[in-house]
CSV table of C-alpha atoms and ligand atoms in Angstrom, one decimal:
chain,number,residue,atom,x,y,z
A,260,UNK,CA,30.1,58.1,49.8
A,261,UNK,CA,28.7,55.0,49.2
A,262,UNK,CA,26.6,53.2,51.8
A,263,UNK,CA,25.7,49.5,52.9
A,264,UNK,CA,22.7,51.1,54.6
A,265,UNK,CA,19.2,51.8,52.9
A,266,UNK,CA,18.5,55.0,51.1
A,267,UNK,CA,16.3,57.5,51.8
A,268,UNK,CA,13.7,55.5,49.4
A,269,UNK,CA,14.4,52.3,50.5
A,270,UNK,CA,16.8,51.0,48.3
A,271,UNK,CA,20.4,49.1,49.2
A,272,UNK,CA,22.1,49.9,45.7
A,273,UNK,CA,20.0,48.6,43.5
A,274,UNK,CA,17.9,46.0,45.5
A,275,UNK,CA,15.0,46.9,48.1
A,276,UNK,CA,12.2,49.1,47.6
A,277,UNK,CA,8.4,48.6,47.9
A,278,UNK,CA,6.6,46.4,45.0
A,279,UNK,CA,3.8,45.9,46.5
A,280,UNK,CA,-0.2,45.7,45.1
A,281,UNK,CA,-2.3,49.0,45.4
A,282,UNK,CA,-4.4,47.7,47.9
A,283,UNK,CA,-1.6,47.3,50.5
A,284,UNK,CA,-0.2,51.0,49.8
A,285,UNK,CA,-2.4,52.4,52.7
A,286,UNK,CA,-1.0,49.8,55.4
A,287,UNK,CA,3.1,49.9,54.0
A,288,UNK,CA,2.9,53.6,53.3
A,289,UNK,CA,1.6,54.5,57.3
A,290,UNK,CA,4.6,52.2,58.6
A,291,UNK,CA,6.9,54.3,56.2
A,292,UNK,CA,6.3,57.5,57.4
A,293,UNK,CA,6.4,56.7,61.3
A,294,UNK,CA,8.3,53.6,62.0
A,295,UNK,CA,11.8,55.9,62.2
A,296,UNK,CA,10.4,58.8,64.7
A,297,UNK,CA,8.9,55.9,66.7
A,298,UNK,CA,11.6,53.7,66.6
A,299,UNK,CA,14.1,56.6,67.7
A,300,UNK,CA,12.1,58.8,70.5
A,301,UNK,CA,13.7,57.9,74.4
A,302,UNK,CA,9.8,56.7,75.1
A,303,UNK,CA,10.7,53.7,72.7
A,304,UNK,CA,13.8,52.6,73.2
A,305,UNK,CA,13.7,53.0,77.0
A,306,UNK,CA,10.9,50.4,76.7
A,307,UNK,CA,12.6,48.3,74.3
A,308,UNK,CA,15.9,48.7,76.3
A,309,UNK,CA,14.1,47.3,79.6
A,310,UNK,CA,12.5,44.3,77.7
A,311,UNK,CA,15.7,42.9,75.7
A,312,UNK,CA,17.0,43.2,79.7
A,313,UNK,CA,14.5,41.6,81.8
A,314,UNK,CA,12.4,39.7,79.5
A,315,UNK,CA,14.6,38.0,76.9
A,316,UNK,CA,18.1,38.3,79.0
A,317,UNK,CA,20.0,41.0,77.0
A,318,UNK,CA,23.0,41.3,76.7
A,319,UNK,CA,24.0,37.8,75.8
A,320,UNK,CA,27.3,36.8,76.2
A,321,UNK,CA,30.4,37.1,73.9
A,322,UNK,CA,32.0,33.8,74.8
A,323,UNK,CA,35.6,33.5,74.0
A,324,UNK,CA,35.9,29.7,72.8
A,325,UNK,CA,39.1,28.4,73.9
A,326,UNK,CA,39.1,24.9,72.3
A,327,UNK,CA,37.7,25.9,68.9
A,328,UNK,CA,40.4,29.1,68.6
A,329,UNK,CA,42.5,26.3,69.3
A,330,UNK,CA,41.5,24.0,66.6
A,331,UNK,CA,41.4,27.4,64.3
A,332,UNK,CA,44.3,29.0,64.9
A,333,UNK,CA,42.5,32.4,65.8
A,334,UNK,CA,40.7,34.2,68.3
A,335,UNK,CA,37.0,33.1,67.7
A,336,UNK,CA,34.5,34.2,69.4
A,337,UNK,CA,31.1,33.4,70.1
A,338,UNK,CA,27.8,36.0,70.2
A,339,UNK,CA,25.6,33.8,72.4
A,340,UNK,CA,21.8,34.4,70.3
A,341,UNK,CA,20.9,30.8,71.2
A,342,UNK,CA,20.4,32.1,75.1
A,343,UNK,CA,17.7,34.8,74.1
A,344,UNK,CA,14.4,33.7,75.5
A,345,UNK,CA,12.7,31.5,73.1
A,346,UNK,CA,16.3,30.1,71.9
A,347,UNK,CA,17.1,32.4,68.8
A,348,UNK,CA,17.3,35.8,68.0
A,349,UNK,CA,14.2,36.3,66.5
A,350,UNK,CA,12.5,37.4,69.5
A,351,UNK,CA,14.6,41.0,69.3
A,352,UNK,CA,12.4,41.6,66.0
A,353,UNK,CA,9.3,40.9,67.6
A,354,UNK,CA,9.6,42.7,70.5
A,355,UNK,CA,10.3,45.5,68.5
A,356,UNK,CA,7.0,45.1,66.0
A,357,UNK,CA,5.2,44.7,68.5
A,358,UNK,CA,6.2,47.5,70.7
A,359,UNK,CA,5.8,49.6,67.2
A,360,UNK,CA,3.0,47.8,66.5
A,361,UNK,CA,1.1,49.5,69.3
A,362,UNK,CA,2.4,53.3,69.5
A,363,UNK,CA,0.7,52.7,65.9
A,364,UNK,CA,-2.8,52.3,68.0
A,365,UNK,CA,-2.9,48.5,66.7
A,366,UNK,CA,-4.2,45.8,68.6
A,367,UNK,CA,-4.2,42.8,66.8
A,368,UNK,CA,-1.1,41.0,64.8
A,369,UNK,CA,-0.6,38.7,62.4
A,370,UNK,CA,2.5,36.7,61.3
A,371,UNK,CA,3.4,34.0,58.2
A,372,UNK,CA,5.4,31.1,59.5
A,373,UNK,CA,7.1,28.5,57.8
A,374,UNK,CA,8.7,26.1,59.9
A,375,UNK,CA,6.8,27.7,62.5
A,376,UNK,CA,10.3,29.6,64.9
A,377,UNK,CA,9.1,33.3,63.6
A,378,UNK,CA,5.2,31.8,64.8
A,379,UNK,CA,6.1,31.0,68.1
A,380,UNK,CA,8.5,34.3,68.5
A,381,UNK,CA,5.7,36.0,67.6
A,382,UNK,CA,2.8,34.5,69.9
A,383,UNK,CA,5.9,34.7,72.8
A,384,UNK,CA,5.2,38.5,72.4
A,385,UNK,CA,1.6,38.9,71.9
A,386,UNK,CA,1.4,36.8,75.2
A,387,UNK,CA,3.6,39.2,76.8
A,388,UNK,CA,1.6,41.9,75.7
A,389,UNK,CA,-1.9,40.9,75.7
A,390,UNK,CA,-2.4,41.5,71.4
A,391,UNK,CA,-4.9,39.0,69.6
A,392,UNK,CA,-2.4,36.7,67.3
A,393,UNK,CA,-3.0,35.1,64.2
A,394,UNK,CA,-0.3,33.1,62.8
A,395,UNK,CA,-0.9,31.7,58.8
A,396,UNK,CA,0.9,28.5,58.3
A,397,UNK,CA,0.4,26.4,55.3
A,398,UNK,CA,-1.6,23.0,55.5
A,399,UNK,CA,1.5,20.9,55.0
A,400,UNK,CA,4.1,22.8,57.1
A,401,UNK,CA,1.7,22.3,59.8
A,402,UNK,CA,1.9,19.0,60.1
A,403,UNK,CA,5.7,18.8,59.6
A,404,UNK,CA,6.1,21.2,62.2
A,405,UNK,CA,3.4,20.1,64.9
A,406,UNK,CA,5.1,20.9,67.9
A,407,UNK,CA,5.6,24.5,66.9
A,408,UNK,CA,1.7,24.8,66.0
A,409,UNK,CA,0.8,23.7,69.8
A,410,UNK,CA,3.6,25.7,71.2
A,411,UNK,CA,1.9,28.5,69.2
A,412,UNK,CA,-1.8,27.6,70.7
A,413,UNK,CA,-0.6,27.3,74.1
A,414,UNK,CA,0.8,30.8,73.8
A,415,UNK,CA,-2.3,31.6,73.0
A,416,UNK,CA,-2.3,32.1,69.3
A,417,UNK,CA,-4.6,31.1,66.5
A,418,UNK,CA,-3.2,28.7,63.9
A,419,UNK,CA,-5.2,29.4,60.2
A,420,UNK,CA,-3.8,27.0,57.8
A,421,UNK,CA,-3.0,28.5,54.1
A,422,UNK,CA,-4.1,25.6,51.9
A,423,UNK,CA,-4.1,27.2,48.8
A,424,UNK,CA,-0.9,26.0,46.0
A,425,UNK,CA,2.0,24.0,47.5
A,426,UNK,CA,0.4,25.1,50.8
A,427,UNK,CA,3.7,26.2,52.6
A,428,UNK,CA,5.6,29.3,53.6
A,429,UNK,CA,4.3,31.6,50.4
A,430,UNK,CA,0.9,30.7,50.7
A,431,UNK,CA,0.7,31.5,54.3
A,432,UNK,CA,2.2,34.5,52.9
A,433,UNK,CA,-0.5,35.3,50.1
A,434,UNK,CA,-3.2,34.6,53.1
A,435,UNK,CA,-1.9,37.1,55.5
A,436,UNK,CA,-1.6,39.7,53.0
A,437,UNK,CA,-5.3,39.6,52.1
A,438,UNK,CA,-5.8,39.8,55.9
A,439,UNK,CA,-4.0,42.6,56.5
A,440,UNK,CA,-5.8,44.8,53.1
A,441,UNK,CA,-8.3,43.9,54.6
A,442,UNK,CA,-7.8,45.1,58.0
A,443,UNK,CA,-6.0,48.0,57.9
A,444,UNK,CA,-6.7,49.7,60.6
A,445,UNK,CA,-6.1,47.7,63.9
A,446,UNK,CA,-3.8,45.1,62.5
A,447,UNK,CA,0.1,45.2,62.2
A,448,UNK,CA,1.9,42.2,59.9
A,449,UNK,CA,4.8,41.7,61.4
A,450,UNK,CA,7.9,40.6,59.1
A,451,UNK,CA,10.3,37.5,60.9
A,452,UNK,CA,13.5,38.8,58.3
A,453,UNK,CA,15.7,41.5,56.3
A,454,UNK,CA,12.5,40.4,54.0
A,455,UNK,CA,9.1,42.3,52.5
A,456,UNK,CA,8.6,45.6,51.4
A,457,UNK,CA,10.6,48.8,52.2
A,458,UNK,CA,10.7,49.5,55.5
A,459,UNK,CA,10.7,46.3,56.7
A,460,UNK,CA,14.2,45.2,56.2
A,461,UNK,CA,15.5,48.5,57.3
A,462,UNK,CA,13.3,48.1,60.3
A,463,UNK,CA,14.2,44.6,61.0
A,464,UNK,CA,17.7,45.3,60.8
A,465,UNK,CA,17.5,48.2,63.3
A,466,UNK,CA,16.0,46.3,65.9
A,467,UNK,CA,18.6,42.7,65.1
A,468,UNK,CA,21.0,45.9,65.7
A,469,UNK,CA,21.4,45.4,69.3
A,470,UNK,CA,23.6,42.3,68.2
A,471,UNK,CA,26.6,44.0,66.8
A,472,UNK,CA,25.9,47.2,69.3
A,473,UNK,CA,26.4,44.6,71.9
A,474,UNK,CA,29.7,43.0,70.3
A,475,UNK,CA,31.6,46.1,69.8
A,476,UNK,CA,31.0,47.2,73.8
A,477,UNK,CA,31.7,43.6,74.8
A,478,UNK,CA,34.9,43.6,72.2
A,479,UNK,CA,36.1,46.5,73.9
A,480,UNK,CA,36.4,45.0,77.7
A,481,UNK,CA,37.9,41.7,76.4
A,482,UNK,CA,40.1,43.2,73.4
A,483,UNK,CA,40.3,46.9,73.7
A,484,UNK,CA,39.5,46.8,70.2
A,485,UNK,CA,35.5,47.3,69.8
A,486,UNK,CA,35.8,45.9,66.1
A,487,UNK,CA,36.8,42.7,65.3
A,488,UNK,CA,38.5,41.3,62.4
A,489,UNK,CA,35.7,38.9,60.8
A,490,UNK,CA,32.4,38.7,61.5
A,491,UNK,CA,30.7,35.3,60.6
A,492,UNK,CA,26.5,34.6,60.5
A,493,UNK,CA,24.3,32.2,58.6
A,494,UNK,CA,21.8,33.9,55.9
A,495,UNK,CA,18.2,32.3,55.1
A,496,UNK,CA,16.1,36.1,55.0
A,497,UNK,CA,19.3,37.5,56.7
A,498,UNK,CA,18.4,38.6,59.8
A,499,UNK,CA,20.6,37.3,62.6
A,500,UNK,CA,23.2,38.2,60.2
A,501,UNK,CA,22.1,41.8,59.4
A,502,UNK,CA,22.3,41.9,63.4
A,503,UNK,CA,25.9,41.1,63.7
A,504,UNK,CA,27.0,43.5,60.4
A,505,UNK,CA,24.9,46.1,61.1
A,506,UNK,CA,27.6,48.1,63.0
A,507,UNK,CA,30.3,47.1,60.9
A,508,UNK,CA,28.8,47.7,57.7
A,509,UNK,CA,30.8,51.2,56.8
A,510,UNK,CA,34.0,50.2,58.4
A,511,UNK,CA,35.3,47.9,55.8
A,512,UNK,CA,38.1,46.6,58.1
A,513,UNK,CA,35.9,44.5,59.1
A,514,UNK,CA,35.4,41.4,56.7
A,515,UNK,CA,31.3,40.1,56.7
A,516,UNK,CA,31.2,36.6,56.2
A,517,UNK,CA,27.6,34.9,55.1
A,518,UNK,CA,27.1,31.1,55.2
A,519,UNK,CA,24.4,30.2,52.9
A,520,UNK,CA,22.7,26.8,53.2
A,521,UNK,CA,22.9,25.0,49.8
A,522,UNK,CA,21.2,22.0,50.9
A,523,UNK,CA,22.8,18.7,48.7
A,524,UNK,CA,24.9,21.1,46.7
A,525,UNK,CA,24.6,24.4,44.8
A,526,UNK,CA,24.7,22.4,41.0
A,527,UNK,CA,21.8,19.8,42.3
A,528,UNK,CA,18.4,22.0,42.0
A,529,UNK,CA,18.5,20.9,45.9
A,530,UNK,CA,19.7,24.1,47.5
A,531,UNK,CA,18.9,27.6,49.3
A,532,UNK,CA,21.9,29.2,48.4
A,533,UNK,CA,20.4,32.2,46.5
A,534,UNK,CA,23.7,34.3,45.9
A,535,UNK,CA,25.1,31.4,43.9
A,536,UNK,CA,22.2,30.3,41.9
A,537,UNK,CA,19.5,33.0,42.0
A,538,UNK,CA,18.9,36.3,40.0
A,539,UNK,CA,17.4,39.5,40.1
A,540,UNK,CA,13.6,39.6,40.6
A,541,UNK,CA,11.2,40.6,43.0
A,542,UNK,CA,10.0,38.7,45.5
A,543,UNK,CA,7.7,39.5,49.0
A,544,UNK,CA,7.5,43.1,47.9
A,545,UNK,CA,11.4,43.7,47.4
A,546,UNK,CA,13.7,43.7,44.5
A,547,UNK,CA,15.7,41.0,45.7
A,548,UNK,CA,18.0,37.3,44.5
A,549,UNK,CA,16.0,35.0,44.1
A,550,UNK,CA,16.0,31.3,42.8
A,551,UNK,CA,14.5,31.5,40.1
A,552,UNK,CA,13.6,29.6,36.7
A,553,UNK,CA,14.3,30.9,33.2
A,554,UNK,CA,10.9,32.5,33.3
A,555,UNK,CA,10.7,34.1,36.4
A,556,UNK,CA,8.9,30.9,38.5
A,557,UNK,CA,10.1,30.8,42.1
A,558,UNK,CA,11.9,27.6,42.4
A,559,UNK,CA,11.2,26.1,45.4
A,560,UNK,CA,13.9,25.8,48.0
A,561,UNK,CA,15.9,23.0,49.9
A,562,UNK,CA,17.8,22.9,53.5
A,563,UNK,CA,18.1,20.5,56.5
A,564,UNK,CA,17.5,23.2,58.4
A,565,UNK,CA,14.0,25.0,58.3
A,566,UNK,CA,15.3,29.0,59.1
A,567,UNK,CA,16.7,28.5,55.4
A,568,UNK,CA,15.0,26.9,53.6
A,569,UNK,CA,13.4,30.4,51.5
A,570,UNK,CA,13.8,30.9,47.8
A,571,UNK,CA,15.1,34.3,48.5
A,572,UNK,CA,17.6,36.5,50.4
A,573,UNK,CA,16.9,40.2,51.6
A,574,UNK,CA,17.5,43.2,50.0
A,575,UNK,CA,20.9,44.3,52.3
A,576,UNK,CA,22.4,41.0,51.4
A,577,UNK,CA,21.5,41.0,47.8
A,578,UNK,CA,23.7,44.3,48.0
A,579,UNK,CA,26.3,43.2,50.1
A,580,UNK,CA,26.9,40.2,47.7
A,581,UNK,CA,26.8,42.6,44.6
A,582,UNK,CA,28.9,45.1,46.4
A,583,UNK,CA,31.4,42.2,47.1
A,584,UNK,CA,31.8,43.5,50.9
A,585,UNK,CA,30.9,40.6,52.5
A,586,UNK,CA,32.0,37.3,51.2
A,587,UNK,CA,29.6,34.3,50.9
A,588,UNK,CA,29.8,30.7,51.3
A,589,UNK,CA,28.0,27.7,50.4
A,590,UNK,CA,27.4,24.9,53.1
A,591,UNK,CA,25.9,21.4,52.3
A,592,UNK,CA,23.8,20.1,55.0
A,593,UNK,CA,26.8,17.5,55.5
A,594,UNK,CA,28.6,20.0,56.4
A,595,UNK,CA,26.7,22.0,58.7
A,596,UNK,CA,25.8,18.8,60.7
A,597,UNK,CA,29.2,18.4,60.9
A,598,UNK,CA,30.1,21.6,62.3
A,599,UNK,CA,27.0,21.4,64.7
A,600,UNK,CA,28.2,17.9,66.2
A,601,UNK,CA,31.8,19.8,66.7
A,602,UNK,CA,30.4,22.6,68.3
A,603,UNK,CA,28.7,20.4,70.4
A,604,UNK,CA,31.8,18.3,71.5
A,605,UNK,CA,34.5,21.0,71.6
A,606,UNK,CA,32.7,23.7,73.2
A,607,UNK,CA,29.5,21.7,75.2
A,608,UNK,CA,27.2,24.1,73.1
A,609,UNK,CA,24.7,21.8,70.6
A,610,UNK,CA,23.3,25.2,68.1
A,611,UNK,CA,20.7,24.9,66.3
A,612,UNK,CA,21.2,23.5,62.2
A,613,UNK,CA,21.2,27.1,60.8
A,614,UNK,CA,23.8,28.4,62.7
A,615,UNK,CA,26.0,25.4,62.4
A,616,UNK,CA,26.3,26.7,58.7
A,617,UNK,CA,28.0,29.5,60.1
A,618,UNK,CA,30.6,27.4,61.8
A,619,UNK,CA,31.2,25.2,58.8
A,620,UNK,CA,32.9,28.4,57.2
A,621,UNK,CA,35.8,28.1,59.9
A,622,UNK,CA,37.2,24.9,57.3
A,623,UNK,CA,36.9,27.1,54.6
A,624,UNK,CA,39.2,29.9,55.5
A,625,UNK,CA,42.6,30.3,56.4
A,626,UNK,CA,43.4,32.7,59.6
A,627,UNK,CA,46.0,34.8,61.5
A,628,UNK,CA,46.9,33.6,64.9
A,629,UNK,CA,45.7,37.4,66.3
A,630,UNK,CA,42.9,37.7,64.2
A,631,UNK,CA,39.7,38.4,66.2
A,632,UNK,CA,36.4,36.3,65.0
A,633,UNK,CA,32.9,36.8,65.8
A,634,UNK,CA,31.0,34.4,65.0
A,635,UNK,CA,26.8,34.8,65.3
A,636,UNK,CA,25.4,31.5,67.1
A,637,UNK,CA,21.8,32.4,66.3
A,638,UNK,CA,20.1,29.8,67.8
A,639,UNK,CA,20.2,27.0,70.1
A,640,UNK,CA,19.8,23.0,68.8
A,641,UNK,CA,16.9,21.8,71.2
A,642,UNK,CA,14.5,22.2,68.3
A,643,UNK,CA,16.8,20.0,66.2
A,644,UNK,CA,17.2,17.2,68.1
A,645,UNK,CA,15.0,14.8,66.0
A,646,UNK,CA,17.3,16.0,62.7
A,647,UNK,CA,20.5,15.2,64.7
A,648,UNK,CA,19.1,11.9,65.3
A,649,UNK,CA,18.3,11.1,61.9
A,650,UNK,CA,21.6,12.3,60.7
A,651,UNK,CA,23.1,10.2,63.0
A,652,UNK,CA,27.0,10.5,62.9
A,653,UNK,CA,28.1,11.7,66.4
B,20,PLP,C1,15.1,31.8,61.5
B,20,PLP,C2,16.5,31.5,61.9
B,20,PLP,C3,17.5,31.8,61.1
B,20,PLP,C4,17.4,32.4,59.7
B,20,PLP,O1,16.8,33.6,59.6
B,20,PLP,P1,17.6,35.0,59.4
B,20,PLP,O2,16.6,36.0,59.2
B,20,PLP,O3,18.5,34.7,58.2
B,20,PLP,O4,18.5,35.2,60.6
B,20,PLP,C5,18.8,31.5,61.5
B,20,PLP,N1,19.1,31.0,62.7
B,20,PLP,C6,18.1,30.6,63.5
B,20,PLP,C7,18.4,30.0,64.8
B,20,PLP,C8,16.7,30.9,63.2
B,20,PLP,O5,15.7,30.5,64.0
């Protein structure tokens, strides 16, 4: 049978895997051989069970929105991500590293950041449980996204700015790589997407898990069904989305639905919608789309919204794309905003911009009056404020 999941070697058909420099073989290879026995004995999950509980308010809701089924014509649901403590989903992933992170004997982490949300998820957690944090951010990112770099101090992280190349999110990348080869022993990288080497998006997926775990017991109470009809999530590494599939991936009753942000428009060169414009190549340590020029130069990548704006899309997407099992769109920044402003007025819920791509899809499809819609709000708006204000039209 063919699966939507990873193989045994790391693979989803043929995107995935490990392409990664010698010198990091030691650190990827020790994750590789433990991360599923750790991930799957009662010790773990017990813990991991109680902290999604008490510390970041799991389960989240499954709101049933009345006015925008209304406005639809189906039964559309929302999985509530943007009330997780910290205001996104991310925070699942990193409680999970980190948890992993030290039944590995680890004590110190380090993360990339670009527009700084997977920084501050991840000094949330090393606050929480007491591990030194480093967090690379390049130069200029830094001082577009100040307020994230002070939320990260205040947590008690240190900030090291990557000012090597265009210094942004790949340059931060390039510096924590070096940090880790060359601390192998006490430091864990932790991964903010379905991004990076094998077994990173496998692991990241399993822990975003909990979404769709959560939606099919919720489903269940509310529909007697515990599978809905569509499931609809934004896609910048893929994580949130991976989250909300994960479940649902085998039972191909249920149509997967990927918004992809492409910025001023796919045909521009202004865009992050990878599945439209990129090609094979390998990118972070994966065999992956990417956005690419005719010679193999990462082209660099454009969204309103920050969680985006990458030049690539994980492995499990790449696959699901190819595959043709879930079906992708392409939403202009006009469009999200759009969407987010009437989120905001028909449902009193503002989300943040990447998530609004997600709800920009609703105009794009045609529904049953019984058909039951999930759709992934990943995050909440409060970060975005200052873009909603620029953009103006509400
Ligand atoms: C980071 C982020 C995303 C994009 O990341 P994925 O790995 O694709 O989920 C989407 N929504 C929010 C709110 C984010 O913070």
């Amino acid at each position: 049978m063919s699966s939507f999941n990873v193989s045994d070697t790391g693979y989803y058909g043929s995107f995935g895997g490990a392409y990664i420099p010698e010198m990091l073989y030691p650190n990827v290879e020790e994750l590789r051989a433990n991360y599923l026995e750790i991930i799957n004995s009662e010790d773990f999950q017990a813990e991991f069970k109680e902290l999604l509980e008490t510390y970041v308010g799991r389960p989240t809701p499954l709101y049933f929105a009345n006015r925008l089924s209304e406005k639809y014509g189906a039964k559309i649901y929302l999985k509530r991500e943007d009330l997780c403590h910290t205001g996104a989903h991310k925070v699942n992933n990193t409680i999970g590293q980190i948890l992993l992170a030290k039944k590995l004997g680890k004590d110190k982490i380090i993360a990339e950041t670009g527009a700084g949300q997977h920084g501050v998820a991840t000094a949330t957690v090393c606050a929480l449980m007491g591990m030194d944090c480093t967090v690379y951010m390049g130069e200029v990112d830094m001082a577009r996204q100040k307020p994230n770099v002070e939320r990260m101090k205040i947590l008690g992280a240190e900030v090291k700015a990557a000012t090597s190349g265009s210094k942004t999110l790949k340059d931060a990348t390039n510096e924590a790589m070096r940090h880790w080869i060359n601390h192998p022993d006490d430091t864990h990288y932790i991964i903010g997407s379905v991004v990076g080497p094998h077994p990173y998006p496998d692991m990241v997926a399993r822990f975003q898990s909990v979404i769709s775990q959560e939606i099919k017991n919720q489903l269940s109470r509310e529909e007697g069904r515990n599978s809905p009809d569509y499931v609809i999530a934004c896609v910048g590494g893929g994580s949130n989305a991976a989250g909300a599939f994960y479940h649902f991936l085998e039972n191909t009753e249920v149509k997967l639905v990927a918004a992809e942000a492409a910025g001023h428009g796919v045909a521009t060169g202004k865009s992050a919608a990878t599945t439209f414009i990129g090609k094979s190549g390998v990118l972070h340590g994966s065999k992956t789309l990417l956005m690419q020029t005719e010679d193999g130069q990462v082209v660099e990548p454009h969204s309103i919204s920050a969680g985006l704006d990458y030049p690539g899309i994980g492995p499990m997407h790449a696959h699901l794309f190819d595959s043709k099992r879930a079906s992708f769109y392409d939403i202009t920044d006009e469009e999200a905003m759009i969407a987010g402003v009437e989120l905001s007025k028909l449902e009193g819920i503002i989300p943040a911009i990447e998530s609004a791509h997600a709800f920009a899809v609703l105009k794009k499809m045609d529904f049953n009056k019984q058909d039951v819609v999930v759709i992934n709000l990943s995050g909440r708006g409060d970060k975005d404020l200052e873009t909603y204000i620029k953009w103006g039209k509400y």
